[in-house]
mmCIF file of C-alpha atoms and ligand atoms in Angstrom:
data_model
loop_
_atom_site.group_PDB
_atom_site.id
_atom_site.type_symbol
_atom_site.label_atom_id
_atom_site.label_comp_id
_atom_site.label_asym_id
_atom_site.label_seq_id
_atom_site.Cartn_x
_atom_site.Cartn_y
_atom_site.Cartn_z
ATOM 1 C CA MET A 1 -23.569 3.524 -5.239
ATOM 2 C CA PRO A 2 -21.239 2.040 -7.869
ATOM 3 C CA ALA A 3 -17.942 3.832 -8.394
ATOM 4 C CA THR A 4 -17.151 6.109 -11.330
ATOM 5 C CA ILE A 5 -14.298 4.560 -13.319
ATOM 6 C CA TYR A 6 -12.147 6.418 -15.878
ATOM 7 C CA TYR A 7 -10.247 4.885 -18.792
ATOM 8 C CA ASP A 8 -7.675 6.036 -21.374
ATOM 9 C CA ASN A 9 -10.206 7.999 -23.429
ATOM 10 C CA ASP A 10 -11.252 10.069 -20.409
ATOM 11 C CA ALA A 11 -7.725 11.390 -19.868
ATOM 12 C CA ASP A 12 -5.702 13.925 -21.845
ATOM 13 C CA LEU A 13 -1.932 13.511 -21.510
ATOM 14 C CA SER A 14 -1.296 16.768 -23.385
ATOM 15 C CA LEU A 15 -2.408 18.682 -20.256
ATOM 16 C CA LEU A 16 0.977 17.712 -18.768
ATOM 17 C CA LYS A 17 2.959 18.892 -21.781
ATOM 18 C CA ASP A 18 4.249 22.120 -20.201
ATOM 19 C CA LYS A 19 4.335 20.838 -16.635
ATOM 20 C CA THR A 20 7.243 19.501 -14.629
ATOM 21 C CA ILE A 21 6.474 16.526 -12.426
ATOM 22 C CA ALA A 22 8.684 16.177 -9.352
ATOM 23 C CA ILE A 23 8.779 12.688 -7.864
ATOM 24 C CA LEU A 24 10.091 12.740 -4.288
ATOM 25 C CA GLY A 25 11.579 9.343 -3.406
ATOM 26 C CA PHE A 26 12.739 6.691 -5.871
ATOM 27 C CA GLY A 27 11.495 3.688 -3.888
ATOM 28 C CA SER A 28 8.816 1.142 -4.711
ATOM 29 C CA GLN A 29 6.260 3.614 -6.106
ATOM 30 C CA GLY A 30 8.733 6.364 -7.038
ATOM 31 C CA HIS A 31 10.858 4.320 -9.413
ATOM 32 C CA ALA A 32 7.748 2.993 -11.177
ATOM 33 C CA GLN A 33 5.761 6.221 -11.479
ATOM 34 C CA ALA A 34 8.813 8.277 -12.535
ATOM 35 C CA GLN A 35 9.808 5.886 -15.320
ATOM 36 C CA ASN A 36 6.276 5.300 -16.586
ATOM 37 C CA LEU A 37 5.625 9.055 -16.787
ATOM 38 C CA ARG A 38 8.912 9.646 -18.581
ATOM 39 C CA ASP A 39 8.093 6.867 -21.069
ATOM 40 C CA SER A 40 4.709 8.578 -21.591
ATOM 41 C CA GLY A 41 6.534 11.727 -22.690
ATOM 42 C CA CYS A 42 6.220 13.782 -19.471
ATOM 43 C CA ASN A 43 8.910 16.032 -17.982
ATOM 44 C CA VAL A 44 9.987 14.210 -14.833
ATOM 45 C CA ILE A 45 12.532 15.154 -12.178
ATOM 46 C CA VAL A 46 13.269 13.088 -9.079
ATOM 47 C CA SER A 47 14.733 13.623 -5.635
ATOM 48 C CA GLU A 48 16.541 11.060 -3.533
ATOM 49 C CA LEU A 49 18.937 11.034 -0.599
ATOM 50 C CA PRO A 50 22.547 11.079 -1.854
ATOM 51 C CA GLY A 51 24.574 8.008 -0.913
ATOM 52 C CA THR A 52 21.602 5.624 -0.767
ATOM 53 C CA PRO A 53 20.995 2.617 -3.052
ATOM 54 C CA ASN A 54 17.895 4.242 -4.565
ATOM 55 C CA TYR A 55 19.891 7.366 -5.409
ATOM 56 C CA ASP A 56 22.224 5.156 -7.445
ATOM 57 C CA LEU A 57 19.239 3.347 -8.945
ATOM 58 C CA ALA A 58 17.745 6.662 -10.088
ATOM 59 C CA LYS A 59 21.055 7.581 -11.735
ATOM 60 C CA LYS A 60 21.305 4.183 -13.375
ATOM 61 C CA ASN A 61 17.853 4.769 -14.840
ATOM 62 C CA GLY A 62 18.944 8.050 -16.365
ATOM 63 C CA PHE A 63 17.686 10.553 -13.762
ATOM 64 C CA GLU A 64 19.846 13.205 -12.116
ATOM 65 C CA PRO A 65 18.435 13.214 -8.572
ATOM 66 C CA LEU A 66 17.977 16.636 -6.991
ATOM 67 C CA SER A 67 17.599 17.687 -3.375
ATOM 68 C CA THR A 68 14.024 17.661 -2.100
ATOM 69 C CA GLU A 69 13.985 21.483 -1.912
ATOM 70 C CA GLU A 70 15.227 21.888 -5.492
ATOM 71 C CA ALA A 71 12.803 19.316 -6.917
ATOM 72 C CA VAL A 72 9.865 20.995 -5.153
ATOM 73 C CA ALA A 73 10.942 24.421 -6.404
ATOM 74 C CA GLN A 74 11.163 23.191 -10.016
ATOM 75 C CA GLY A 75 8.040 21.003 -9.982
ATOM 76 C CA ASP A 76 4.499 22.025 -10.931
ATOM 77 C CA LEU A 77 3.099 18.720 -9.712
ATOM 78 C CA ILE A 78 4.925 17.410 -6.659
ATOM 79 C CA GLN A 79 4.305 13.750 -5.963
ATOM 80 C CA ILE A 80 5.391 12.700 -2.442
ATOM 81 C CA LEU A 81 6.455 9.046 -2.569
ATOM 82 C CA LEU A 82 8.406 8.945 0.678
ATOM 83 C CA PRO A 83 7.694 6.481 3.503
ATOM 84 C CA ASP A 84 4.409 7.592 5.088
ATOM 85 C CA GLU A 85 5.812 7.915 8.602
ATOM 86 C CA ILE A 86 8.408 10.553 7.627
ATOM 87 C CA GLN A 87 6.268 12.568 5.201
ATOM 88 C CA GLY A 88 5.025 15.052 7.826
ATOM 89 C CA ASP A 89 8.540 15.926 9.039
ATOM 90 C CA VAL A 90 10.003 16.133 5.525
ATOM 91 C CA TYR A 91 7.050 18.265 4.444
ATOM 92 C CA ARG A 92 7.589 20.813 7.223
ATOM 93 C CA ALA A 93 11.392 20.865 6.906
ATOM 94 C CA ARG A 94 11.996 20.620 3.158
ATOM 95 C CA ILE A 95 8.820 20.940 1.075
ATOM 96 C CA ARG A 96 6.397 23.540 2.454
ATOM 97 C CA ASP A 97 8.560 26.627 2.008
ATOM 98 C CA HIS A 98 9.444 25.747 -1.583
ATOM 99 C CA LEU A 99 5.884 25.403 -2.905
ATOM 100 C CA SER A 100 4.398 28.149 -5.074
ATOM 101 C CA PRO A 101 0.741 29.043 -5.653
ATOM 102 C CA GLY A 102 -0.615 26.947 -8.518
ATOM 103 C CA ASN A 103 1.517 23.923 -7.610
ATOM 104 C CA ILE A 104 -0.286 20.663 -7.002
ATOM 105 C CA LEU A 105 0.774 18.563 -4.061
ATOM 106 C CA MET A 106 0.270 14.861 -4.740
ATOM 107 C CA CYS A 107 0.429 11.576 -2.868
ATOM 108 C CA SER A 108 -0.344 7.895 -3.432
ATOM 109 C CA HIS A 109 -1.809 7.371 0.039
ATOM 110 C CA GLY A 110 -3.929 9.962 1.810
ATOM 111 C CA PHE A 111 -2.829 9.345 5.421
ATOM 112 C CA ASN A 112 -0.752 12.491 5.978
ATOM 113 C CA ILE A 113 -3.040 14.907 4.172
ATOM 114 C CA HIS A 114 -6.242 13.421 5.581
ATOM 115 C CA PHE A 115 -4.933 13.415 9.157
ATOM 116 C CA GLY A 116 -3.451 16.910 8.932
ATOM 117 C CA GLN A 117 0.257 16.033 8.985
ATOM 118 C CA ILE A 118 0.596 17.825 5.658
ATOM 119 C CA GLU A 119 -1.299 21.119 5.373
ATOM 120 C CA PRO A 120 -0.670 22.758 2.016
ATOM 121 C CA PRO A 121 -0.457 26.559 1.824
ATOM 122 C CA PRO A 122 -3.226 28.573 0.138
ATOM 123 C CA GLY A 123 -3.242 28.224 -3.640
ATOM 124 C CA VAL A 124 -1.867 24.680 -3.620
ATOM 125 C CA ASP A 125 -4.392 21.940 -4.450
ATOM 126 C CA THR A 126 -4.018 18.397 -3.194
ATOM 127 C CA LEU A 127 -4.409 15.386 -5.467
ATOM 128 C CA LEU A 128 -4.171 11.669 -4.883
ATOM 129 C CA VAL A 129 -3.279 9.219 -7.632
ATOM 130 C CA ALA A 130 -2.704 5.797 -6.143
ATOM 131 C CA PRO A 131 -2.010 2.567 -7.992
ATOM 132 C CA LYS A 132 -3.710 -0.400 -6.309
ATOM 133 C CA GLY A 133 -0.559 -2.482 -6.509
ATOM 134 C CA PRO A 134 3.119 -2.481 -5.556
ATOM 135 C CA GLY A 135 5.609 -0.427 -7.540
ATOM 136 C CA HIS A 136 7.293 -3.308 -9.337
ATOM 137 C CA LEU A 137 3.896 -4.333 -10.777
ATOM 138 C CA VAL A 138 3.111 -0.723 -11.772
ATOM 139 C CA ARG A 139 6.336 -0.752 -13.779
ATOM 140 C CA SER A 140 6.214 -4.289 -15.225
ATOM 141 C CA GLU A 141 2.564 -4.050 -16.336
ATOM 142 C CA PHE A 142 3.230 -0.694 -18.000
ATOM 143 C CA VAL A 143 6.216 -2.095 -19.904
ATOM 144 C CA LYS A 144 3.997 -4.933 -21.126
ATOM 145 C CA GLY A 145 1.425 -2.400 -22.385
ATOM 146 C CA GLY A 146 -0.983 -2.824 -19.489
ATOM 147 C CA GLY A 147 -1.595 -0.910 -16.294
ATOM 148 C CA VAL A 148 -2.515 -1.381 -12.641
ATOM 149 C CA PRO A 149 -5.977 -0.069 -11.654
ATOM 150 C CA SER A 150 -5.624 3.127 -9.663
ATOM 151 C CA LEU A 151 -7.529 5.606 -7.519
ATOM 152 C CA ILE A 152 -7.978 9.344 -7.968
ATOM 153 C CA ALA A 153 -9.142 11.930 -5.435
ATOM 154 C CA VAL A 154 -8.827 15.681 -5.066
ATOM 155 C CA GLY A 155 -8.664 17.551 -1.768
ATOM 156 C CA ASP A 156 -11.190 20.094 -0.490
ATOM 157 C CA GLY A 157 -11.510 23.098 -2.760
ATOM 158 C CA ALA A 158 -9.394 21.683 -5.582
ATOM 159 C CA SER A 159 -10.308 22.787 -9.109
ATOM 160 C CA ARG A 160 -11.686 20.682 -11.979
ATOM 161 C CA GLU A 161 -8.395 21.401 -13.746
ATOM 162 C CA THR A 162 -6.532 19.643 -10.943
ATOM 163 C CA PHE A 163 -8.812 16.646 -11.376
ATOM 164 C CA ALA A 164 -8.137 16.606 -15.144
ATOM 165 C CA LEU A 165 -4.388 16.800 -14.469
ATOM 166 C CA GLY A 166 -4.805 13.893 -12.071
ATOM 167 C CA LEU A 167 -6.437 11.812 -14.807
ATOM 168 C CA ALA A 168 -3.590 12.753 -17.158
ATOM 169 C CA TYR A 169 -1.068 11.712 -14.502
ATOM 170 C CA ALA A 170 -2.932 8.442 -14.015
ATOM 171 C CA LYS A 171 -2.768 7.878 -17.762
ATOM 172 C CA GLY A 172 0.960 8.596 -17.707
ATOM 173 C CA ILE A 173 1.608 5.847 -15.172
ATOM 174 C CA GLY A 174 -0.647 3.392 -17.050
ATOM 175 C CA GLY A 175 -3.513 3.573 -14.549
ATOM 176 C CA THR A 176 -6.261 4.418 -17.029
ATOM 177 C CA ARG A 177 -5.412 1.241 -18.979
ATOM 178 C CA GLY A 178 -6.629 -0.720 -15.953
ATOM 179 C CA GLY A 179 -9.305 1.765 -14.840
ATOM 180 C CA VAL A 180 -9.156 4.661 -12.383
ATOM 181 C CA ILE A 181 -11.748 4.773 -9.614
ATOM 182 C CA GLU A 182 -12.846 8.150 -8.248
ATOM 183 C CA THR A 183 -12.693 8.327 -4.465
ATOM 184 C CA THR A 184 -12.013 10.838 -1.663
ATOM 185 C CA PHE A 185 -9.011 11.293 0.624
ATOM 186 C CA ALA A 186 -11.138 10.101 3.550
ATOM 187 C CA GLU A 187 -12.405 6.982 1.786
ATOM 188 C CA GLU A 188 -8.980 5.975 0.437
ATOM 189 C CA THR A 189 -7.240 6.487 3.765
ATOM 190 C CA GLU A 190 -9.883 4.888 5.961
ATOM 191 C CA THR A 191 -10.530 1.825 3.799
ATOM 192 C CA ASP A 192 -6.795 1.262 3.302
ATOM 193 C CA LEU A 193 -6.123 1.277 7.044
ATOM 194 C CA PHE A 194 -9.191 -0.847 7.765
ATOM 195 C CA GLY A 195 -8.238 -3.433 5.144
ATOM 196 C CA GLU A 196 -4.684 -3.816 6.383
ATOM 197 C CA GLN A 197 -5.668 -3.948 10.057
ATOM 198 C CA VAL A 198 -8.689 -6.201 9.864
ATOM 199 C CA VAL A 199 -8.004 -8.534 6.943
ATOM 200 C CA LEU A 200 -4.766 -8.272 4.998
ATOM 201 C CA CYS A 201 -2.184 -7.949 7.738
ATOM 202 C CA GLY A 202 -3.737 -7.983 11.207
ATOM 203 C CA GLY A 203 -6.655 -10.332 10.663
ATOM 204 C CA VAL A 204 -4.889 -12.945 8.575
ATOM 205 C CA SER A 205 -1.654 -13.039 10.626
ATOM 206 C CA GLU A 206 -3.538 -13.478 13.866
ATOM 207 C CA LEU A 207 -5.804 -16.156 12.373
ATOM 208 C CA VAL A 208 -2.768 -18.113 11.165
ATOM 209 C CA LYS A 209 -0.946 -17.738 14.497
ATOM 210 C CA ALA A 210 -3.957 -18.821 16.553
ATOM 211 C CA ALA A 211 -4.697 -21.844 14.358
ATOM 212 C CA PHE A 212 -1.038 -22.963 14.271
ATOM 213 C CA GLU A 213 -0.741 -22.678 18.050
ATOM 214 C CA THR A 214 -4.017 -24.566 18.598
ATOM 215 C CA LEU A 215 -2.765 -27.540 16.597
ATOM 216 C CA VAL A 216 0.708 -27.558 18.174
ATOM 217 C CA GLU A 217 -0.720 -27.280 21.708
ATOM 218 C CA ALA A 218 -2.956 -30.246 20.925
ATOM 219 C CA GLY A 219 0.162 -32.289 20.144
ATOM 220 C CA TYR A 220 0.247 -32.205 16.340
ATOM 221 C CA GLN A 221 3.604 -31.834 14.605
ATOM 222 C CA PRO A 222 4.489 -28.176 13.960
ATOM 223 C CA GLU A 223 5.438 -28.973 10.359
ATOM 224 C CA MET A 224 1.916 -30.280 9.719
ATOM 225 C CA ALA A 225 0.427 -27.224 11.406
ATOM 226 C CA TYR A 226 2.583 -24.925 9.276
ATOM 227 C CA PHE A 227 1.444 -26.512 6.022
ATOM 228 C CA GLU A 228 -2.229 -26.506 6.969
ATOM 229 C CA CYS A 229 -2.475 -23.052 8.499
ATOM 230 C CA LEU A 230 0.018 -20.955 6.527
ATOM 231 C CA HIS A 231 1.439 -22.594 3.415
ATOM 232 C CA GLU A 232 -1.902 -23.677 1.941
ATOM 233 C CA LEU A 233 -3.405 -20.241 2.473
ATOM 234 C CA LYS A 234 -1.754 -19.170 -0.772
ATOM 235 C CA LEU A 235 -3.676 -21.748 -2.789
ATOM 236 C CA ILE A 236 -6.964 -20.515 -1.345
ATOM 237 C CA VAL A 237 -6.158 -16.830 -1.833
ATOM 238 C CA ASP A 238 -5.154 -17.474 -5.456
ATOM 239 C CA LEU A 239 -8.628 -18.953 -6.030
ATOM 240 C CA PHE A 240 -10.305 -15.932 -4.333
ATOM 241 C CA TYR A 241 -8.236 -13.651 -6.540
ATOM 242 C CA GLN A 242 -9.242 -15.421 -9.737
ATOM 243 C CA GLY A 243 -12.911 -16.054 -9.074
ATOM 244 C CA GLY A 244 -14.028 -14.858 -5.656
ATOM 245 C CA LEU A 245 -15.373 -17.015 -2.834
ATOM 246 C CA ASN A 246 -17.535 -18.991 -5.251
ATOM 247 C CA TYR A 247 -14.602 -20.212 -7.346
ATOM 248 C CA MET A 248 -12.709 -21.266 -4.208
ATOM 249 C CA ARG A 249 -15.765 -23.250 -3.103
ATOM 250 C CA TYR A 250 -16.116 -24.817 -6.531
ATOM 251 C CA SER A 251 -12.472 -25.935 -6.389
ATOM 252 C CA VAL A 252 -12.259 -27.379 -2.878
ATOM 253 C CA SER A 253 -13.921 -30.624 -1.738
ATOM 254 C CA ASN A 254 -17.552 -30.676 -0.606
ATOM 255 C CA THR A 255 -16.328 -31.548 2.871
ATOM 256 C CA ALA A 256 -14.190 -28.411 2.942
ATOM 257 C CA GLU A 257 -17.079 -26.333 1.607
ATOM 258 C CA TYR A 258 -19.496 -27.665 4.248
ATOM 259 C CA GLY A 259 -16.954 -26.943 7.004
ATOM 260 C CA ASP A 260 -16.544 -23.444 5.594
ATOM 261 C CA TYR A 261 -20.285 -22.586 5.852
ATOM 262 C CA THR A 262 -20.871 -24.175 9.235
ATOM 263 C CA ARG A 263 -17.605 -23.407 11.124
ATOM 264 C CA GLY A 264 -16.437 -20.122 9.568
ATOM 265 C CA PRO A 265 -19.129 -18.027 11.298
ATOM 266 C CA ARG A 266 -18.073 -19.476 14.674
ATOM 267 C CA ILE A 267 -14.555 -18.076 14.164
ATOM 268 C CA ILE A 268 -15.609 -14.718 12.740
ATOM 269 C CA ASN A 269 -18.622 -14.235 15.006
ATOM 270 C CA GLN A 270 -20.677 -11.299 16.278
ATOM 271 C CA GLU A 271 -17.937 -10.377 18.740
ATOM 272 C CA THR A 272 -15.411 -10.181 15.874
ATOM 273 C CA ARG A 273 -17.786 -8.041 13.828
ATOM 274 C CA ASP A 274 -18.347 -5.703 16.788
ATOM 275 C CA GLU A 275 -14.577 -5.359 17.177
ATOM 276 C CA MET A 276 -14.254 -4.564 13.460
ATOM 277 C CA LYS A 277 -16.716 -1.701 13.962
ATOM 278 C CA LYS A 278 -14.650 -0.441 16.907
ATOM 279 C CA ILE A 279 -11.457 -0.557 14.853
ATOM 280 C CA LEU A 280 -13.172 1.330 12.038
ATOM 281 C CA GLY A 281 -14.325 3.931 14.574
ATOM 282 C CA GLU A 282 -10.744 4.432 15.831
ATOM 283 C CA ILE A 283 -9.573 4.915 12.250
ATOM 284 C CA ARG A 284 -12.307 7.428 11.449
ATOM 285 C CA ASN A 285 -11.995 9.524 14.584
ATOM 286 C CA GLY A 286 -8.212 9.770 14.158
ATOM 287 C CA GLU A 287 -7.338 7.747 17.270
ATOM 288 C CA PHE A 288 -5.240 5.230 15.323
ATOM 289 C CA ALA A 289 -3.444 7.984 13.383
ATOM 290 C CA ARG A 290 -2.618 9.863 16.596
ATOM 291 C CA GLU A 291 -1.281 6.685 18.208
ATOM 292 C CA TRP A 292 0.932 5.838 15.209
ATOM 293 C CA ILE A 293 2.257 9.399 14.835
ATOM 294 C CA LEU A 294 3.152 9.571 18.556
ATOM 295 C CA GLU A 295 4.731 6.114 18.395
ATOM 296 C CA ASN A 296 7.022 7.327 15.603
ATOM 297 C CA LYS A 297 7.849 10.556 17.431
ATOM 298 C CA ALA A 298 9.006 8.441 20.378
ATOM 299 C CA GLY A 299 11.307 6.341 18.162
ATOM 300 C CA ALA A 300 8.797 3.488 17.667
ATOM 301 C CA PRO A 301 9.667 1.453 20.805
ATOM 302 C CA ALA A 302 6.467 -0.597 20.913
ATOM 303 C CA PHE A 303 6.583 -1.182 17.172
ATOM 304 C CA LYS A 304 10.128 -2.556 17.387
ATOM 305 C CA ALA A 305 9.200 -4.765 20.341
ATOM 306 C CA TYR A 306 6.230 -6.282 18.453
ATOM 307 C CA ARG A 307 8.525 -6.977 15.527
ATOM 308 C CA ARG A 308 11.105 -8.766 17.683
ATOM 309 C CA ARG A 309 8.448 -10.793 19.477
ATOM 310 C CA ASP A 310 6.811 -12.104 16.332
ATOM 311 C CA ARG A 311 10.105 -12.941 14.625
ATOM 312 C CA GLU A 312 10.760 -15.435 17.402
ATOM 313 C CA LEU A 313 7.479 -17.345 17.053
ATOM 314 C CA GLU A 314 7.715 -21.103 16.582
ATOM 315 C CA LEU A 315 5.561 -20.633 13.455
ATOM 316 C CA GLU A 316 8.341 -18.521 11.960
ATOM 317 C CA GLU A 317 11.155 -20.902 12.958
ATOM 318 C CA VAL A 318 9.353 -23.907 11.497
ATOM 319 C CA GLY A 319 8.516 -21.901 8.404
ATOM 320 C CA ARG A 320 12.116 -20.837 7.790
ATOM 321 C CA ARG A 321 13.230 -24.472 7.993
ATOM 322 C CA LEU A 322 10.491 -25.762 5.670
ATOM 323 C CA ARG A 323 10.811 -22.984 3.114
ATOM 324 C CA SER A 324 14.540 -23.702 2.748
ATOM 325 C CA LEU A 325 13.523 -27.162 1.463
ATOM 326 C CA MET A 326 11.074 -25.780 -1.122
ATOM 327 C CA SER A 327 13.290 -24.497 -3.920
ATOM 328 C CA TRP A 328 10.359 -23.419 -6.123
ATOM 329 C CA ILE A 329 8.794 -20.926 -3.751
ATOM 330 C CA ASP A 330 11.454 -18.201 -4.036
ATOM 331 C CA ALA A 331 11.874 -18.132 -0.237
ATOM 332 C CA LYS A 332 12.667 -14.729 1.304
ATOM 333 C CA GLU A 333 14.140 -14.017 4.717
ATOM 334 C CA VAL A 334 14.682 -10.497 6.083
HETATM 335 P P1 NDP B 401 9.565 3.227 -0.243
HETATM 336 O O1 NDP B 401 10.038 3.128 1.160
HETATM 337 O O2 NDP B 401 9.702 2.050 -1.151
HETATM 338 O O3 NDP B 401 10.308 4.433 -0.975
HETATM 339 C C1 NDP B 401 10.541 5.666 -0.375
HETATM 340 C C2 NDP B 401 11.826 6.228 -0.921
HETATM 341 O O4 NDP B 401 12.051 7.512 -0.369
HETATM 342 C C3 NDP B 401 13.052 5.402 -0.567
HETATM 343 O O5 NDP B 401 13.863 5.280 -1.715
HETATM 344 C C4 NDP B 401 13.715 6.245 0.508
HETATM 345 O O6 NDP B 401 15.113 6.076 0.545
HETATM 346 C C5 NDP B 401 13.409 7.614 0.030
HETATM 347 N N1 NDP B 401 13.565 8.624 1.046
HETATM 348 C C6 NDP B 401 13.496 8.496 2.380
HETATM 349 N N2 NDP B 401 13.668 9.699 2.972
HETATM 350 C C7 NDP B 401 13.851 10.591 1.985
HETATM 351 C C8 NDP B 401 14.072 11.995 1.952
HETATM 352 N N3 NDP B 401 14.141 12.725 3.074
HETATM 353 N N4 NDP B 401 14.232 12.591 0.738
HETATM 354 C C9 NDP B 401 14.170 11.882 -0.392
HETATM 355 N N5 NDP B 401 13.967 10.547 -0.412
HETATM 356 C C10 NDP B 401 13.802 9.907 0.756
HETATM 357 O O7 NDP B 401 8.044 3.722 -0.188
HETATM 358 P P2 NDP B 401 6.808 3.268 -1.088
HETATM 359 O O8 NDP B 401 7.118 3.518 -2.514
HETATM 360 O O9 NDP B 401 6.348 1.920 -0.660
HETATM 361 O O10 NDP B 401 5.695 4.270 -0.582
HETATM 362 C C11 NDP B 401 5.626 5.613 -1.057
HETATM 363 C C12 NDP B 401 4.184 6.066 -0.970
HETATM 364 O O11 NDP B 401 3.395 5.267 -1.850
HETATM 365 C C13 NDP B 401 3.559 5.907 0.407
HETATM 366 O O12 NDP B 401 2.701 6.983 0.624
HETATM 367 C C14 NDP B 401 2.772 4.611 0.283
HETATM 368 O O13 NDP B 401 1.687 4.531 1.173
HETATM 369 C C15 NDP B 401 2.302 4.720 -1.151
HETATM 370 N N6 NDP B 401 1.920 3.459 -1.761
HETATM 371 C C16 NDP B 401 2.772 2.394 -1.731
HETATM 372 C C17 NDP B 401 2.419 1.211 -2.333
HETATM 373 C C18 NDP B 401 3.346 0.042 -2.348
HETATM 374 O O14 NDP B 401 2.898 -1.029 -2.746
HETATM 375 N N7 NDP B 401 4.598 0.137 -1.953
HETATM 376 C C19 NDP B 401 1.117 1.044 -3.009
HETATM 377 C C20 NDP B 401 0.349 2.265 -3.094
HETATM 378 C C21 NDP B 401 0.739 3.405 -2.449
HETATM 379 P P3 NDP B 401 15.771 4.890 1.474
HETATM 380 O O15 NDP B 401 15.381 3.614 0.837
HETATM 381 O O16 NDP B 401 17.209 5.192 1.415
HETATM 382 O O17 NDP B 401 15.161 5.098 2.835
HETATM 383 MG MG1 MG B 402 -1.972 -0.154 2.134
#
């Protein structure tokens, strides 16, 4: 079933006229959503942790950051734009007791509400408005007069008025200029996790690592392996982005296209597809969420170990060296 998509004319910004929007966290999404809403004429307050760079950034941008408790108490719509892994704790310690009936609790990713880490009190609807792009793009597109496509969803039992306020909010951040797709908390959360695990982060990283190591083990120079298996991926993804698989295939050589059809399915084979189904099952039944929440409660020891291990890969060492020679790529090291 094709999605329902809303545009500027479907949304009424005046619904927000007498509302105060509290943005919790002035990070990637927070700084963009807060400024776009303010530029759209909305009443916006923000909260940040005193003494942090983003607190100073909020001040520099003309906000007077409040404590979380104070911002929640003053806000009618409370948009939680804190790191996902701390939202549950911050909610219980600093948000829950300051909500009033009629408030709307918002997020830009459904993980904590969908998996029960945030359980709003009676009388408080939940609403998701999520730009499908990073915060800096949400801000820069808005300033240019455009907007990043976004998602909207309301929680169980939420009113039609909450949905209309969500569309107004989406208009305020520029989302309806790009189109706002109606979804559910479950669909947003589950597809987001699946995408990042199977394709965007997990799938692609592991594909690159395995291919690089195969070439190096076979005696090819690591620099050659780096260019073939990682660097050139950007050129291919840019073609996907502009015109899908078909445009990529139109642009590459016939030899590459033939290899794609005949060898690709041997890499992503039935076993891979079965594993994808298993991963989707673990997302849907909450197993992944439980694992990640417990990992964080324990101080994230496994997570930190994975990070250390992968930073030391030969792929990464070769890459650092090669990127330092490519002045045009805006190389980043963290
Ligand atoms: P960031 O980490 O960029 O920003 C979070 C901000 O919250 C930081 O400034 C952080 O400060 C601050 N913060 C941390 N703890 C507290 C606290 N107790 N009280 C007040 N402020 C605090 O997060 P994102 O913007 O990336 O993510 C926010 C939400 O948006 C998440 O739910 C995410 O899934 C969602 N989202 C993100 C997208 C993205 O591209 N980034 C895209 C779509 C959705 P400090 O830096 O000092 O820790
Ligand atoms: Mg994501």
